Amino acid sequence: MCFAPLSPGLAQSGSDANETVVSYSEFLQDLQDKKVTKVDLYQEQRLAKFRLEGQSESDPPKEVYLFDRNPELVEYLRRSGVSFTVVPAGNDRAVVGLISNLMLGFFILFIFLMIIRRTSSGSGGPGQILNFGKSRARFQIEAETGVTFGDVAGIEEAKEELQEVVTFLKNAEKFTAVGARIPKGVLLIGPPGTGKTLLAKAIAGEAGVPFFSISGSEFVEMFVGVGASRVRDLFKKAKESAPCLVFIDEIDAVGRQRGAGIGGGNDEREQTLNQLLTEMDGFEGNTGIIVIAATNRPDVLDSALLRPGRFDRQITVDLPSYKGRRQILDVHARDKKVADDVSLDTIARRTPGFSGAELANLLNEAAILTARRHKKAITTLEIDDAIDRVTIGLTLTPLLDSKKKWLIAYHEVGHALLMTLLKNSDPLNKVTIIPRSGGVGGFAQQVFDEDRVDSGLYTRAWLLDQITILLGGRSAEVEVFGDAEVTIGASSDLRAVANLAREMVTRYGMSDLGHLALETPGNEVFLGRDLMPRSEYSEEVAVQIDRQVRQIVSHCYDIARKLIRDHRLLMDKLVDVLLEQETIEGDQFRELVRQYSDLPVKEPSWHSPPVPTPAPVAYDLSHGPIAE
Ligand code: ADP
Ligand code: MG
Ligand code: ZN
């Protein structure tokens, strides 16, 4: 470890200053001794620069700081006949002033150019320069989306509910004839990548109507009124081509609770939102326009948006379950060459928590790998690699033998061993010390139980074991290399530990503080509704929470340390194998543990073939290199 001294630059200027600056008394002494040849007085800066006899021209002049007024100095200089000049202060300043004026000028010009670019970058031309209010609408129109419900998979309920909207758009008269009020707005709520945009396009495609789309962030502009006029433009165009579908993506960008957020209200956003509400009220149910909006933050939306007659239908588009993932994979495998041995079932099982977009991306990555390997069809190998690549990063070349490699091996085996030994843990999928892009030095990966992931029902025992596993890496480092040699590679483990332990205490009521939730999820500050996170407890409770969190973590750490200490020899042997092979698959790892010890090793209870899950416990190198 290197404790960097002062940077060379600093050291340099320090010593320089010491050489050229002299004290006032030294200066007077030099004057008295008649050693001084020339003096420049900088009255403004209260500084004098002077040269000594015999000092070479290339040397910098000596400097001395003066007192506020030095009438006696001038007098003295004159009498002693030393050549001296008074340097007027204005000189430098004038230049600085000129430069800063010029810069200001350029800056203003720059801003002005930006404004022009912004306003004319739509479909307007140079002729539109100052036509702010009438800025060209920045929405996209697709006459035919070409997307059908067949392209959307795994979100059957949402599809079913929206089927009705298709019918409305197709033959509105049928409904209006019997006096039915057609819904105007549908709000799609769900995390990114779950297919909200796709769904909206599919509705337009199925109904055969044009698709108008704009993103909420495009409404919010620099100038008050631009957003509102865009909304007006959009709806004007939409009315002209009714029946049609208007899709507003990221509606939370405009539709946030009004009069909230840091800095009070935002005039521009409020006007835009008001305009949107007015437009939605303005058209009758039978105009044949249906507005579909998407958001992943329904909690920040202004309540006015959710009132009847506006976005009164809300449809949740959740992350797909196992069955949904399977169907989405089907859709995206349709246009790809997949080898017969690839089981989409297995992929679906291996990817809990993946969104539709991530699944599509996964298959695409696998196809790219296949092409790169000059294969005819995607095989399980490419799928495996693609999953690792999407979730962890690209593989890099293995480390050369070094202390670092050794240390990472112990760290990862620490995790892997605990995954194998702890009773409530999910089993190991693989442990590797082949580094990955993104600063991952190696990782130990579990196969999460799919039912638990899909249902989200994590038990207290499972959580405690998970914390213990996370602490296993650090524990192994301490055991082998000692307290002083532990590295920062465990930082992401420790962060995860802190989060898990805290959530156990504050959200799941799993500590001695009792069965109560003290915090709500998503308590972070956002600019929408609450300025500050609400905490439902006093300072006193905060202290208790801290104590409980600490207790959980130290309890788990003790378990991890003890298990690792008790099985040090086993760990040494496993590390030898890992250093040799660089990757150990879960089955082999369990076999080795059985072979080298008489410990009970839990056999994974797969329903079918092994189903590894991402979210590995990775050795984090991203904080910089660890000591060699
Ligand atoms: P969102 O708008 O919810 O963020 P998108 O609709 O933009 O998500 O999804 C991006 C891409 O992911 C889609 O174009 C599609 O290829 C894929 N995708 C997402 N969800 C699904 C799904 N349910 N079925 C099929 N493909 C999906
Ligand atoms: Mg989208
Ligand atoms: Zn780790």
XYZ file of C-alpha atoms and ligand atoms in Angstrom:
657
model
C 0.000 0.000 0.000
C 1.383 3.316 -0.922
C 0.664 6.415 1.024
C 1.108 8.992 -1.686
C 3.131 12.005 -0.590
C 2.086 15.481 -1.609
C 1.648 15.676 -5.313
C 4.824 16.820 -7.076
C 3.122 20.014 -8.209
C 2.384 21.062 -4.684
C 5.812 20.256 -3.375
C 7.336 22.222 -6.199
C 5.469 25.433 -5.662
C 6.071 25.214 -1.951
C 9.850 25.141 -2.231
C 9.870 27.850 -4.896
C 7.992 30.240 -2.729
C 10.435 29.646 0.070
C 13.347 30.651 -2.088
C 12.071 33.852 -3.639
C 10.041 35.392 -0.829
C 12.105 37.144 1.801
C 11.070 38.938 4.937
C 10.762 42.708 5.175
C 13.716 42.927 7.532
C 15.939 40.941 5.183
C 14.904 43.296 2.413
C 15.841 46.338 4.493
C 19.121 44.703 5.414
C 19.893 44.063 1.737
C 19.053 47.683 0.947
C 21.314 48.872 3.723
C 24.096 46.645 2.511
C 23.598 48.223 -0.927
C 23.151 44.807 -2.476
C 19.864 45.693 -4.166
C 20.101 46.781 -7.803
C 16.502 47.241 -8.905
C 13.088 47.375 -7.225
C 9.602 47.119 -8.723
C 6.855 48.246 -6.395
C 3.387 46.748 -6.784
C 1.466 49.064 -4.492
C -1.889 47.407 -5.078
C -0.681 43.943 -4.262
C 1.527 45.252 -1.470
C 4.459 43.476 -2.990
C 7.921 44.464 -4.102
C 10.102 42.487 -6.465
C 13.811 43.199 -6.368
C 17.076 41.947 -7.788
C 20.318 41.521 -5.912
C 23.763 42.245 -7.119
C 25.269 39.305 -8.924
C 21.907 37.638 -9.394
C 21.662 36.173 -12.884
C 18.976 37.506 -15.243
C 17.318 34.116 -15.578
C 16.658 33.835 -11.832
C 13.271 35.017 -10.688
C 13.419 38.288 -8.755
C 13.126 38.159 -4.976
C 9.789 39.119 -3.518
C 8.842 40.826 -0.309
C 5.431 41.637 1.131
C 5.012 45.251 2.192
C 2.957 46.988 4.816
C -0.138 48.911 3.985
C 1.612 52.187 3.300
C 5.334 52.539 2.973
C 6.121 56.268 2.629
C 9.463 55.777 4.369
C 10.425 52.998 1.942
C 10.041 55.221 -1.116
C 11.928 57.948 0.669
C 14.681 55.519 1.577
C 14.921 54.082 -1.932
C 15.201 57.561 -3.406
C 17.950 58.534 -1.051
C 19.937 55.354 -1.547
C 19.793 55.838 -5.306
C 18.475 52.378 -6.114
C 16.564 52.284 -9.383
C 12.918 51.667 -8.633
C 9.652 51.645 -10.533
C 6.094 51.703 -9.359
C 4.052 49.248 -11.374
C 0.499 50.516 -11.792
C -2.092 48.048 -10.600
C -4.416 48.527 -13.488
C -2.235 46.685 -15.985
C -3.126 43.115 -15.185
C -6.619 43.985 -14.272
C -7.412 45.580 -17.556
C -6.426 42.414 -19.336
C -8.393 40.241 -16.982
C -11.380 42.517 -17.365
C -11.166 42.407 -21.110
C -10.949 38.632 -21.153
C -13.851 38.166 -18.810
C -15.974 40.551 -20.858
C -15.169 38.625 -23.976
C -16.004 35.346 -22.269
C -19.312 36.706 -21.087
C -20.068 37.782 -24.631
C -19.305 34.352 -25.998
C -21.341 32.764 -23.287
C -24.400 34.824 -24.110
C -23.934 34.080 -27.787
C -23.643 30.387 -26.973
C -26.832 30.355 -24.942
C -28.606 32.188 -27.697
C -27.441 29.689 -30.275
C -28.616 26.875 -28.044
C -32.031 28.450 -27.827
C -32.236 28.741 -31.566
C -31.144 25.160 -32.025
C -33.629 23.880 -29.531
C -36.579 25.661 -30.984
C -35.768 24.872 -34.558
C -34.690 21.306 -34.092
C -38.188 19.918 -34.492
C -39.634 19.929 -37.924
C -39.575 23.704 -37.992
C -36.935 25.289 -40.136
C -34.752 28.305 -39.792
C -37.876 30.357 -40.351
C -39.166 29.329 -36.955
C -36.385 30.793 -34.916
C -38.332 33.063 -32.630
C -41.583 31.251 -32.854
C -41.275 29.748 -29.387
C -44.918 29.304 -28.576
C -45.769 27.581 -31.801
C -42.848 25.232 -31.543
C -43.205 22.236 -33.781
C -44.641 19.295 -31.988
C -42.137 16.645 -31.120
C -44.376 13.679 -31.292
C -44.113 10.664 -33.522
C -46.883 9.388 -35.682
C -47.022 5.842 -36.939
C -49.837 5.177 -39.371
C -49.419 1.441 -38.878
C -47.518 0.064 -35.910
C -47.468 -3.463 -37.320
C -47.470 -4.822 -33.761
C -50.172 -7.253 -32.719
C -51.196 -8.838 -29.458
C -49.344 -11.904 -30.645
C -46.078 -10.023 -30.160
C -46.879 -9.289 -26.548
C -46.567 -12.225 -24.208
C -46.670 -13.043 -20.561
C -48.967 -10.236 -19.462
C -52.246 -11.895 -20.195
C -54.399 -9.957 -17.757
C -53.297 -6.617 -19.104
C -53.892 -7.844 -22.616
C -57.357 -9.004 -21.763
C -58.332 -5.704 -20.214
C -57.012 -3.827 -23.177
C -58.836 -6.015 -25.649
C -61.833 -3.895 -24.828
C -60.014 -0.747 -25.843
C -59.306 -2.289 -29.224
C -62.987 -2.915 -29.671
C -63.771 0.691 -28.784
C -61.326 1.961 -31.320
C -62.520 -0.408 -34.005
C -66.169 0.384 -33.810
C -66.944 3.158 -31.439
C -70.444 3.617 -32.882
C -71.576 0.311 -31.530
C -70.930 1.537 -28.020
C -72.112 5.081 -28.412
C -75.290 3.861 -30.084
C -76.364 2.289 -26.829
C -75.164 5.245 -24.813
C -72.022 3.741 -23.368
C -69.306 6.146 -22.372
C -66.033 5.140 -23.871
C -63.061 5.422 -21.531
C -60.689 8.139 -22.567
C -57.562 7.277 -20.757
C -55.744 4.160 -19.675
C -52.744 4.285 -17.407
C -50.215 1.471 -17.713
C -48.209 1.056 -14.556
C -45.127 -1.091 -14.360
C -41.354 -1.269 -14.178
C -39.245 -0.431 -17.230
C -39.019 -3.026 -19.962
C -42.196 -4.884 -19.127
C -43.778 -4.096 -22.469
C -45.924 -1.025 -21.843
C -44.921 0.715 -25.051
C -45.232 -2.550 -26.906
C -48.708 -3.081 -25.511
C -49.861 0.385 -26.565
C -48.520 -0.207 -30.053
C -50.246 -3.551 -30.190
C -53.577 -1.922 -29.386
C -53.135 0.529 -32.224
C -51.981 -2.289 -34.470
C -54.905 -4.527 -33.625
C -57.419 -1.741 -34.090
C -55.699 -0.538 -37.242
C -55.555 3.074 -36.094
C -52.643 5.546 -36.158
C -50.329 5.686 -33.156
C -49.336 9.081 -31.790
C -46.612 8.998 -29.210
C -44.708 11.467 -27.113
C -42.636 11.141 -24.018
C -43.441 13.162 -20.942
C -39.892 14.391 -20.759
C -40.290 15.976 -24.172
C -43.055 18.177 -22.871
C -40.946 19.735 -20.238
C -39.019 22.454 -21.924
C -36.953 25.409 -21.067
C -39.673 27.902 -21.835
C -42.933 28.253 -20.054
C -45.725 27.527 -22.444
C -43.868 25.330 -24.903
C -45.036 22.128 -23.303
C -48.617 23.317 -23.206
C -48.541 24.270 -26.847
C -47.097 20.871 -27.703
C -50.004 19.226 -25.939
C -52.385 21.422 -27.927
C -50.655 20.538 -31.191
C -50.679 16.871 -30.366
C -54.364 16.730 -29.648
C -55.206 18.897 -32.633
C -53.435 16.459 -34.925
C -54.960 13.508 -33.137
C -58.472 14.867 -33.575
C -57.860 15.280 -37.258
C -56.973 11.627 -37.617
C -59.422 10.054 -35.179
C -59.953 7.258 -34.443
C -56.451 6.992 -33.140
C -54.389 6.226 -30.096
C -52.296 8.780 -28.237
C -49.489 7.299 -26.170
C -47.791 9.389 -23.506
C -44.699 7.663 -22.166
C -43.168 8.622 -18.810
C -46.209 10.647 -17.880
C -44.764 11.163 -14.411
C -42.398 13.722 -15.940
C -45.349 16.100 -16.500
C -47.975 14.577 -14.323
C -46.295 14.963 -10.966
C -48.214 16.258 -8.046
C -48.530 19.985 -8.595
C -47.122 22.447 -6.135
C -44.764 19.901 -4.666
C -41.137 19.110 -4.945
C -38.011 21.028 -4.218
C -38.168 24.656 -5.213
C -41.928 24.837 -5.081
C -44.059 24.556 -8.171
C -42.705 24.320 -11.652
C -44.707 26.701 -13.794
C -43.861 25.010 -17.014
C -44.814 21.569 -15.858
C -47.991 22.826 -14.255
C -49.104 24.575 -17.389
C -48.389 21.509 -19.444
C -50.307 19.319 -17.077
C -53.226 21.738 -16.992
C -53.299 21.770 -20.749
C -53.286 18.002 -20.816
C -56.196 17.861 -18.397
C -58.095 20.449 -20.404
C -57.576 18.540 -23.618
C -58.698 15.309 -22.060
C -61.827 16.953 -20.705
C -62.399 18.664 -24.006
C -62.961 15.731 -26.240
C -66.068 13.727 -25.915
C -65.945 10.036 -25.328
C -67.026 9.313 -28.848
C -64.369 11.276 -30.686
C -62.501 8.047 -31.059
C -59.294 9.138 -29.354
C -57.945 6.970 -26.592
C -55.064 8.190 -24.518
C -52.738 5.607 -23.066
C -50.082 6.742 -20.649
C -47.263 4.768 -19.084
C -45.382 5.259 -15.857
C -43.363 3.360 -13.322
C -44.073 5.909 -10.605
C -47.838 6.030 -10.148
C -47.296 7.246 -6.606
C -46.087 10.654 -7.719
C -48.885 11.349 -10.161
C -51.170 14.285 -9.607
C -54.487 13.077 -8.325
C -56.280 15.184 -10.931
C -54.948 12.847 -13.612
C -56.562 9.864 -12.005
C -60.014 11.344 -11.716
C -62.862 9.728 -13.664
C -62.998 10.909 -17.226
C -59.240 11.046 -17.420
C -56.980 8.100 -16.738
C -59.671 6.273 -14.913
C -58.505 2.839 -15.985
C -55.298 1.690 -14.484
C -53.637 -1.480 -15.587
C -50.618 -2.917 -13.890
C -47.981 -4.486 -16.090
C -45.771 -6.475 -13.770
C -42.514 -8.301 -14.256
C -43.387 -11.636 -15.811
C -43.650 -14.774 -13.720
C -42.066 -18.029 -14.794
C -44.939 -18.778 -17.151
C -44.850 -15.298 -18.588
C -41.097 -15.476 -19.158
C -41.570 -18.740 -20.956
C -44.131 -17.145 -23.306
C -41.995 -14.071 -23.910
C -39.053 -16.319 -24.786
C -41.306 -18.142 -27.223
C -42.158 -14.882 -28.941
C -38.553 -13.797 -29.246
C -37.221 -17.207 -30.220
C -39.610 -17.279 -33.155
C -37.282 -15.437 -35.486
C -34.075 -17.035 -34.197
C -32.375 -20.315 -34.967
C -32.341 -22.238 -31.721
C -30.799 -25.707 -31.437
C -33.096 -28.544 -30.448
C -31.338 -29.179 -27.150
C -32.101 -25.700 -25.850
C -34.945 -25.728 -23.407
C -36.801 -22.433 -23.183
C -38.325 -23.822 -20.012
C -34.940 -23.940 -18.364
C -34.079 -20.426 -19.473
C -37.366 -19.157 -18.100
C -36.605 -20.837 -14.807
C -33.133 -19.387 -14.692
C -34.240 -15.812 -15.168
C -36.487 -14.743 -12.308
C -36.745 -11.000 -12.108
C -35.977 -10.480 -15.793
C -38.269 -8.108 -17.646
C -39.509 -8.751 -21.158
C -36.920 -6.352 -22.525
C -34.153 -8.165 -20.657
C -35.294 -11.519 -21.989
C -35.367 -10.160 -25.527
C -31.883 -8.786 -24.972
C -30.694 -12.111 -23.582
C -31.744 -14.029 -26.681
C -30.207 -11.388 -28.863
C -26.884 -11.623 -27.011
C -26.968 -15.382 -27.416
C -27.583 -14.988 -31.137
C -24.651 -12.602 -31.435
C -22.379 -15.054 -29.597
C -23.576 -17.842 -31.875
C -22.743 -15.875 -34.982
C -19.365 -14.958 -33.578
C -18.600 -18.616 -32.911
C -19.611 -19.556 -36.458
C -22.363 -21.821 -35.250
C -25.550 -22.555 -37.129
C -27.904 -22.367 -34.176
C -27.989 -21.057 -30.623
C -27.005 -23.774 -28.143
C -27.295 -23.984 -24.379
C -23.697 -22.865 -24.096
C -24.413 -19.525 -25.769
C -27.479 -19.056 -23.594
C -25.394 -19.713 -20.478
C -22.737 -17.287 -21.568
C -25.316 -14.704 -22.535
C -26.971 -14.913 -19.112
C -23.639 -14.383 -17.387
C -22.812 -11.604 -19.761
C -26.098 -9.804 -19.263
C -26.094 -10.208 -15.507
C -22.436 -10.037 -14.565
C -20.368 -8.770 -17.464
C -17.956 -9.932 -20.130
C -15.357 -12.484 -19.184
C -11.848 -11.156 -19.162
C -8.624 -13.091 -19.355
C -7.834 -14.969 -16.149
C -5.466 -13.336 -13.701
C -1.884 -14.475 -13.619
C -0.843 -16.259 -10.475
C -0.478 -13.625 -7.839
C -1.441 -12.829 -4.331
C -4.499 -11.112 -5.724
C -5.710 -14.268 -7.435
C -5.089 -16.229 -4.269
C -6.962 -13.743 -2.169
C -9.939 -13.655 -4.514
C -10.003 -17.460 -4.525
C -10.237 -17.565 -0.727
C -12.849 -14.845 -0.722
C -15.063 -16.654 -3.231
C -14.589 -20.069 -1.660
C -15.621 -18.437 1.610
C -18.954 -17.513 0.050
C -19.310 -20.846 -1.760
C -18.578 -22.935 1.296
C -21.222 -21.157 3.348
C -23.744 -21.526 0.532
C -23.079 -25.237 0.732
C -23.000 -25.639 4.499
C -25.759 -23.362 5.761
C -29.054 -25.118 6.234
C -31.430 -22.542 4.834
C -29.297 -21.335 1.991
C -29.969 -21.807 -1.679
C -27.336 -24.066 -3.211
C -24.227 -23.007 -5.104
C -24.417 -22.828 -8.880
C -20.788 -22.097 -9.524
C -17.799 -20.292 -8.152
C -15.237 -18.708 -10.415
C -12.171 -16.503 -10.311
C -12.282 -15.521 -13.939
C -12.674 -11.770 -13.853
C -15.494 -9.977 -15.605
C -15.857 -6.519 -17.004
C -17.221 -3.959 -14.600
C -14.646 -4.646 -11.919
C -15.771 -8.132 -10.924
C -12.798 -10.216 -9.834
C -14.732 -13.432 -9.391
C -18.002 -14.582 -7.972
C -19.886 -17.316 -6.226
C -23.388 -17.742 -7.515
C -26.435 -19.364 -6.012
C -29.433 -20.982 -7.586
C -32.320 -19.172 -6.020
C -35.451 -21.132 -5.462
C -37.782 -20.043 -8.231
C -40.933 -20.221 -6.146
C -39.406 -18.027 -3.523
C -38.246 -15.464 -6.067
C -41.576 -15.380 -7.846
C -43.588 -15.234 -4.662
C -41.158 -12.982 -2.826
C -41.637 -14.975 0.367
C -38.237 -14.872 2.023
C -38.054 -16.328 5.497
C -36.133 -14.909 8.398
C -33.864 -17.952 8.447
C -33.119 -17.558 4.757
C -32.302 -13.876 5.178
C -29.953 -14.571 8.073
C -28.158 -17.246 6.086
C -27.936 -14.878 3.153
C -26.262 -12.252 5.325
C -23.899 -14.907 6.669
C -23.009 -15.963 3.124
C -22.337 -12.371 2.146
C -19.981 -12.072 5.104
C -18.248 -15.320 4.129
C -15.889 -13.636 1.698
C -14.566 -11.196 4.244
C -14.432 -13.929 6.903
C -12.243 -16.096 4.701
C -9.905 -13.175 4.059
C -9.599 -12.511 7.771
C -9.018 -16.177 8.536
C -6.260 -16.609 5.992
C -4.592 -13.240 5.704
C -5.367 -11.682 9.070
C -7.274 -8.592 10.064
C -4.724 -6.180 8.678
C -4.757 -7.687 5.205
C -8.448 -7.606 4.426
C -9.265 -5.761 1.232
C -11.906 -3.477 -0.144
C -13.060 -6.229 -2.468
C -15.829 -7.048 -0.033
C -17.358 -3.583 -0.205
C -20.377 -4.559 -2.270
C -20.939 -7.582 -0.022
C -20.952 -5.309 2.989
C -23.334 -2.887 1.375
C -25.726 -5.735 0.658
C -25.346 -6.942 4.243
C -26.220 -3.527 5.623
C -29.281 -3.251 3.379
C -30.585 -6.704 4.176
C -30.086 -6.346 7.904
C -31.695 -2.937 7.957
C -34.680 -4.106 5.982
C -35.135 -7.016 8.351
C -35.390 -4.575 11.229
C -37.283 -1.686 9.700
C -39.520 -3.313 7.135
C -40.114 -6.930 7.959
C -40.361 -6.747 11.723
C -37.790 -9.492 12.139
C -35.883 -8.165 15.125
C -36.416 -7.648 18.836
C -37.994 -4.308 18.017
C -41.129 -6.224 17.250
C -43.385 -6.972 14.394
C -43.813 -3.551 12.967
C -42.783 -1.846 9.805
C -40.943 1.344 10.632
C -40.231 2.385 7.104
C -42.027 2.025 3.843
C -40.183 0.879 0.762
C -39.157 3.502 -1.749
C -38.722 6.018 1.013
C -36.094 7.916 -0.912
C -36.439 11.596 -1.671
C -37.972 12.309 -4.980
C -39.128 15.549 -6.387
C -42.720 14.565 -6.588
C -44.721 14.482 -3.484
C -42.830 14.333 -0.248
C -39.913 16.591 0.111
C -38.377 14.609 2.894
C -38.631 10.910 3.539
C -41.016 10.230 6.308
C -39.659 8.187 9.101
C -42.230 6.873 11.446
C -40.025 6.724 14.483
C -38.236 8.873 16.999
C -34.534 9.462 17.414
C -34.616 6.968 20.224
C -35.994 4.271 17.971
C -33.393 5.174 15.362
C -30.704 4.328 17.879
C -32.415 1.062 18.668
C -32.662 0.241 14.978
C -28.953 0.794 14.614
C -28.314 -1.458 17.536
C -30.512 -4.215 16.140
C -28.891 -3.987 12.723
C -25.491 -4.262 14.325
C -26.627 -7.208 16.383
C -27.857 -9.104 13.350
C -24.688 -8.422 11.403
C -22.334 -9.348 14.202
C -24.327 -12.495 14.939
C -24.049 -13.562 11.311
C -20.402 -12.619 11.128
C -19.642 -14.791 14.147
C -21.323 -17.742 12.462
C -19.433 -17.156 9.234
C -16.101 -16.809 11.048
C -16.667 -19.930 13.088
C -17.685 -22.103 10.147
C -14.694 -20.932 8.183
C -12.273 -21.375 11.055
C -13.602 -24.864 11.764
C -13.202 -25.896 8.153
C -9.992 -24.137 7.282
C -8.350 -27.275 5.880
C -11.322 -28.028 3.687
C -11.238 -24.466 2.434
C -7.519 -24.723 1.605
C -8.176 -27.787 -0.504
C -11.094 -26.191 -2.303
C -9.010 -23.105 -3.023
C -6.314 -25.313 -4.532
C -8.848 -26.799 -6.902
C -10.287 -23.393 -7.738
C -6.861 -21.932 -8.474
C -6.191 -24.885 -10.716
C -9.555 -24.942 -12.552
C -10.594 -21.306 -12.203
C -14.269 -22.344 -12.123
C -15.971 -25.008 -10.027
C -19.529 -25.966 -10.858
C -21.918 -26.451 -7.953
C -22.154 -30.208 -8.307
C -18.403 -30.669 -8.340
C -18.030 -28.325 -5.385
C -20.485 -30.353 -3.323
C -18.726 -33.538 -4.382
C -15.395 -32.118 -3.239
C -16.814 -31.077 0.104
C -18.152 -34.588 0.605
C -14.845 -36.088 -0.439
C -12.664 -33.941 1.814
C -14.928 -33.893 4.863
C -17.726 -35.774 6.483
C -19.962 -32.739 6.577
C -23.584 -33.159 5.630
C -24.051 -31.599 2.207
C -27.553 -30.726 1.257
C -28.472 -31.908 -2.217
C -30.261 -29.189 -4.136
C -33.934 -29.878 -4.456
C -34.385 -28.996 -8.073
C -37.635 -29.908 -9.624
C -35.824 -30.434 -12.886
C -32.396 -29.589 -14.295
C -30.274 -27.161 -12.256
C -31.580 -23.651 -12.478
C -28.905 -21.116 -11.617
C -29.951 -17.604 -10.891
C -28.030 -14.393 -11.391
C -27.401 -11.995 -8.540
C -24.039 -13.507 -7.693
C -21.993 -12.594 -4.701
C -19.223 -10.942 -6.627
C -15.800 -9.867 -5.574
C -15.828 -6.185 -6.291
C -12.723 -4.706 -7.851
C -14.376 -1.544 -9.010
C -12.940 0.529 -6.188
C -9.507 0.242 -7.625
C -6.828 -2.346 -7.610
C -6.203 -4.237 -4.452
C -2.719 -4.546 -3.106
C -0.610 -7.096 -4.902
P -41.592 -0.459 -21.445
O -42.292 0.507 -22.344
O -42.500 -1.107 -20.458
O -40.391 0.121 -20.789
P -41.079 -1.735 -23.918
O -42.454 -1.968 -24.405
O -40.372 -0.566 -24.483
O -41.063 -1.658 -22.342
O -40.244 -3.072 -24.132
C -39.032 -3.062 -24.819
C -38.874 -4.331 -25.625
O -38.825 -5.470 -24.797
C -40.026 -4.594 -26.554
O -39.837 -3.933 -27.763
C -40.000 -6.101 -26.705
O -39.051 -6.490 -27.665
C -39.519 -6.557 -25.372
N -40.641 -6.910 -24.497
C -40.932 -6.313 -23.331
N -42.017 -6.873 -22.773
C -42.429 -7.827 -23.614
C -43.509 -8.751 -23.601
N -44.392 -8.785 -22.578
N -43.640 -9.600 -24.633
C -42.759 -9.568 -25.636
N -41.735 -8.725 -25.713
C -41.546 -7.868 -24.726
Mg -41.501 2.352 -22.856
Zn -17.662 -11.219 -1.854
